[in-house]
Amino acid sequence: MLTSVIRIMWRLLSWEIFLHKYRKLSKIMFYVGDLETFSWKMLFVSEDFIQQSRHFL
């Protein structure tokens, strides 16, 4: 159980590091990458929230 939590945390951390490098490489895709990050995180939190937020977008 503990190892799976650590693996998930490590994947999230490595993903964050990758996104930071990705943002530094291309400033044009900064906003798009930010939206993708937000969408993925909200997807894990709640799909209902995304469906509700689509009405505002």
GROMACS .gro file of N, CA and C in nm:
model
  171
    1MET      N    1   0.084  -0.121   0.000
    1MET     CA    2   0.000   0.000   0.000
    1MET      C    3   0.086   0.125   0.000
    2LEU      N    4   0.185   0.126   0.088
    2LEU     CA    5   0.273   0.243   0.100
    2LEU      C    6   0.357   0.262  -0.026
    3THR      N    7   0.401   0.152  -0.084
    3THR     CA    8   0.483   0.162  -0.206
    3THR      C    9   0.403   0.218  -0.323
    4SER      N   10   0.276   0.181  -0.330
    4SER     CA   11   0.191   0.232  -0.439
    4SER      C   12   0.170   0.381  -0.424
    5VAL      N   13   0.155   0.428  -0.301
    5VAL     CA   14   0.138   0.572  -0.275
    5VAL      C   15   0.265   0.646  -0.315
    6ILE      N   16   0.379   0.590  -0.280
    6ILE     CA   17   0.507   0.652  -0.315
    6ILE      C   18   0.524   0.656  -0.467
    7ARG      N   19   0.484   0.550  -0.534
    7ARG     CA   20   0.494   0.546  -0.681
    7ARG      C   21   0.407   0.654  -0.743
    8ILE      N   22   0.286   0.671  -0.692
    8ILE     CA   23   0.194   0.773  -0.744
    8ILE      C   24   0.253   0.912  -0.722
    9MET      N   25   0.306   0.935  -0.602
    9MET     CA   26   0.366   1.064  -0.569
    9MET      C   27   0.487   1.090  -0.660
   10TRP      N   28   0.566   0.987  -0.685
   10TRP     CA   29   0.684   1.001  -0.770
   10TRP      C   30   0.644   1.033  -0.913
   11ARG      N   31   0.537   0.969  -0.961
   11ARG     CA   32   0.490   0.997  -1.097
   11ARG      C   33   0.441   1.140  -1.108
   12LEU      N   34   0.369   1.187  -1.008
   12LEU     CA   35   0.320   1.324  -1.007
   12LEU      C   36   0.436   1.423  -1.004
   13LEU      N   37   0.536   1.392  -0.921
   13LEU     CA   38   0.653   1.479  -0.909
   13LEU      C   39   0.732   1.484  -1.039
   14SER      N   40   0.757   1.368  -1.099
   14SER     CA   41   0.832   1.363  -1.224
   14SER      C   42   0.753   1.431  -1.336
   15TRP      N   43   0.619   1.419  -1.331
   15TRP     CA   44   0.533   1.484  -1.430
   15TRP      C   45   0.543   1.635  -1.417
   16GLU      N   46   0.545   1.684  -1.292
   16GLU     CA   47   0.557   1.828  -1.268
   16GLU      C   48   0.692   1.879  -1.320
   17ILE      N   49   0.798   1.805  -1.294
   17ILE     CA   50   0.932   1.843  -1.341
   17ILE      C   51   0.936   1.846  -1.493
   18PHE      N   52   0.873   1.747  -1.556
   18PHE     CA   53   0.867   1.741  -1.702
   18PHE      C   54   0.792   1.861  -1.758
   19LEU      N   55   0.681   1.897  -1.693
   19LEU     CA   56   0.602   2.011  -1.739
   19LEU      C   57   0.679   2.141  -1.727
   20HIS      N   58   0.757   2.155  -1.618
   20HIS     CA   59   0.836   2.277  -1.600
   20HIS      C   60   0.942   2.289  -1.709
   21LYS      N   61   1.006   2.178  -1.743
   21LYS     CA   62   1.106   2.179  -1.851
   21LYS      C   63   1.038   2.207  -1.985
   22TYR      N   64   0.920   2.147  -2.003
   22TYR     CA   65   0.844   2.163  -2.127
   22TYR      C   66   0.803   2.309  -2.144
   23ARG      N   67   0.764   2.374  -2.035
   23ARG     CA   68   0.725   2.515  -2.041
   23ARG      C   69   0.843   2.605  -2.073
   24LYS      N   70   0.959   2.571  -2.018
   24LYS     CA   71   1.078   2.652  -2.044
   24LYS      C   72   1.121   2.641  -2.190
   25LEU      N   73   1.102   2.522  -2.249
   25LEU     CA   74   1.144   2.501  -2.387
   25LEU      C   75   1.059   2.581  -2.485
   26SER      N   76   0.927   2.581  -2.465
   26SER     CA   77   0.841   2.653  -2.558
   26SER      C   78   0.745   2.745  -2.482
   27LYS      N   79   0.771   2.874  -2.487
   27LYS     CA   80   0.687   2.971  -2.418
   27LYS      C   81   0.554   2.991  -2.488
   28ILE      N   82   0.550   2.954  -2.616
   28ILE     CA   83   0.426   2.968  -2.693
   28ILE      C   84   0.320   2.871  -2.640
   29MET      N   85   0.365   2.750  -2.600
   29MET     CA   86   0.272   2.649  -2.553
   29MET      C   87   0.250   2.658  -2.402
   30PHE      N   88   0.296   2.765  -2.341
   30PHE     CA   89   0.285   2.780  -2.195
   30PHE      C   90   0.139   2.774  -2.150
   31TYR      N   91   0.055   2.854  -2.213
   31TYR     CA   92  -0.086   2.861  -2.172
   31TYR      C   93  -0.159   2.729  -2.198
   32VAL      N   94  -0.133   2.669  -2.315
   32VAL     CA   95  -0.197   2.543  -2.350
   32VAL      C   96  -0.154   2.432  -2.254
   33GLY      N   97  -0.025   2.427  -2.225
   33GLY     CA   98   0.026   2.327  -2.132
   33GLY      C   99  -0.033   2.344  -1.993
   34ASP      N  100  -0.053   2.470  -1.955
   34ASP     CA  101  -0.111   2.498  -1.825
   34ASP      C  102  -0.255   2.447  -1.818
   35LEU      N  103  -0.328   2.467  -1.925
   35LEU     CA  104  -0.467   2.419  -1.930
   35LEU      C  105  -0.473   2.267  -1.926
   36GLU      N  106  -0.378   2.202  -1.996
   36GLU     CA  107  -0.374   2.056  -1.996
   36GLU      C  108  -0.343   2.003  -1.857
   37THR      N  109  -0.250   2.069  -1.788
   37THR     CA  110  -0.215   2.027  -1.652
   37THR      C  111  -0.336   2.039  -1.561
   38PHE      N  112  -0.406   2.152  -1.573
   38PHE     CA  113  -0.524   2.176  -1.491
   38PHE      C  114  -0.633   2.072  -1.520
   39SER      N  115  -0.652   2.042  -1.647
   39SER     CA  116  -0.755   1.946  -1.687
   39SER      C  117  -0.725   1.806  -1.633
   40TRP      N  118  -0.598   1.764  -1.644
   40TRP     CA  119  -0.561   1.631  -1.596
   40TRP      C  120  -0.577   1.620  -1.445
   41LYS      N  121  -0.535   1.725  -1.373
   41LYS     CA  122  -0.546   1.720  -1.227
   41LYS      C  123  -0.693   1.719  -1.185
   42MET      N  124  -0.775   1.798  -1.252
   42MET     CA  125  -0.917   1.800  -1.219
   42MET      C  126  -0.983   1.668  -1.257
   43LEU      N  127  -0.930   1.603  -1.360
   43LEU     CA  128  -0.985   1.475  -1.404
   43LEU      C  129  -0.967   1.371  -1.293
   44PHE      N  130  -0.851   1.374  -1.228
   44PHE     CA  131  -0.825   1.281  -1.118
   44PHE      C  132  -0.909   1.317  -0.996
   45VAL      N  133  -0.933   1.447  -0.976
   45VAL     CA  134  -1.009   1.491  -0.859
   45VAL      C  135  -1.158   1.461  -0.878
   46SER      N  136  -1.213   1.509  -0.987
   46SER     CA  137  -1.357   1.488  -1.009
   46SER      C  138  -1.394   1.515  -1.155
   47GLU      N  139  -1.455   1.416  -1.218
   47GLU     CA  140  -1.499   1.434  -1.357
   47GLU      C  141  -1.621   1.524  -1.363
   48ASP      N  142  -1.699   1.523  -1.257
   48ASP     CA  143  -1.818   1.608  -1.253
   48ASP      C  144  -1.778   1.755  -1.258
   49PHE      N  145  -1.668   1.789  -1.191
   49PHE     CA  146  -1.621   1.927  -1.189
   49PHE      C  147  -1.584   1.975  -1.329
   50ILE      N  148  -1.524   1.886  -1.408
   50ILE     CA  149  -1.487   1.921  -1.545
   50ILE      C  150  -1.611   1.945  -1.630
   51GLN      N  151  -1.709   1.858  -1.613
   51GLN     CA  152  -1.833   1.873  -1.689
   51GLN      C  153  -1.903   2.004  -1.653
   52GLN      N  154  -1.894   2.043  -1.527
   52GLN     CA  155  -1.955   2.169  -1.485
   52GLN      C  156  -1.874   2.288  -1.537
   53SER      N  157  -1.742   2.274  -1.537
   53SER     CA  158  -1.656   2.385  -1.580
   53SER      C  159  -1.666   2.408  -1.731
   54ARG      N  160  -1.708   2.306  -1.806
   54ARG     CA  161  -1.723   2.321  -1.951
   54ARG      C  162  -1.833   2.421  -1.985
   55HIS      N  163  -1.930   2.433  -1.897
   55HIS     CA  164  -2.039   2.529  -1.921
   55HIS      C  165  -1.987   2.672  -1.913
   56PHE      N  166  -1.882   2.693  -1.831
   56PHE     CA  167  -1.826   2.827  -1.815
   56PHE      C  168  -1.728   2.862  -1.926
   57LEU      N  169  -1.666   2.759  -1.985
   57LEU     CA  170  -1.564   2.785  -2.088
   57LEU      C  171  -1.625   2.821  -2.222
   0.00000   0.00000   0.00000
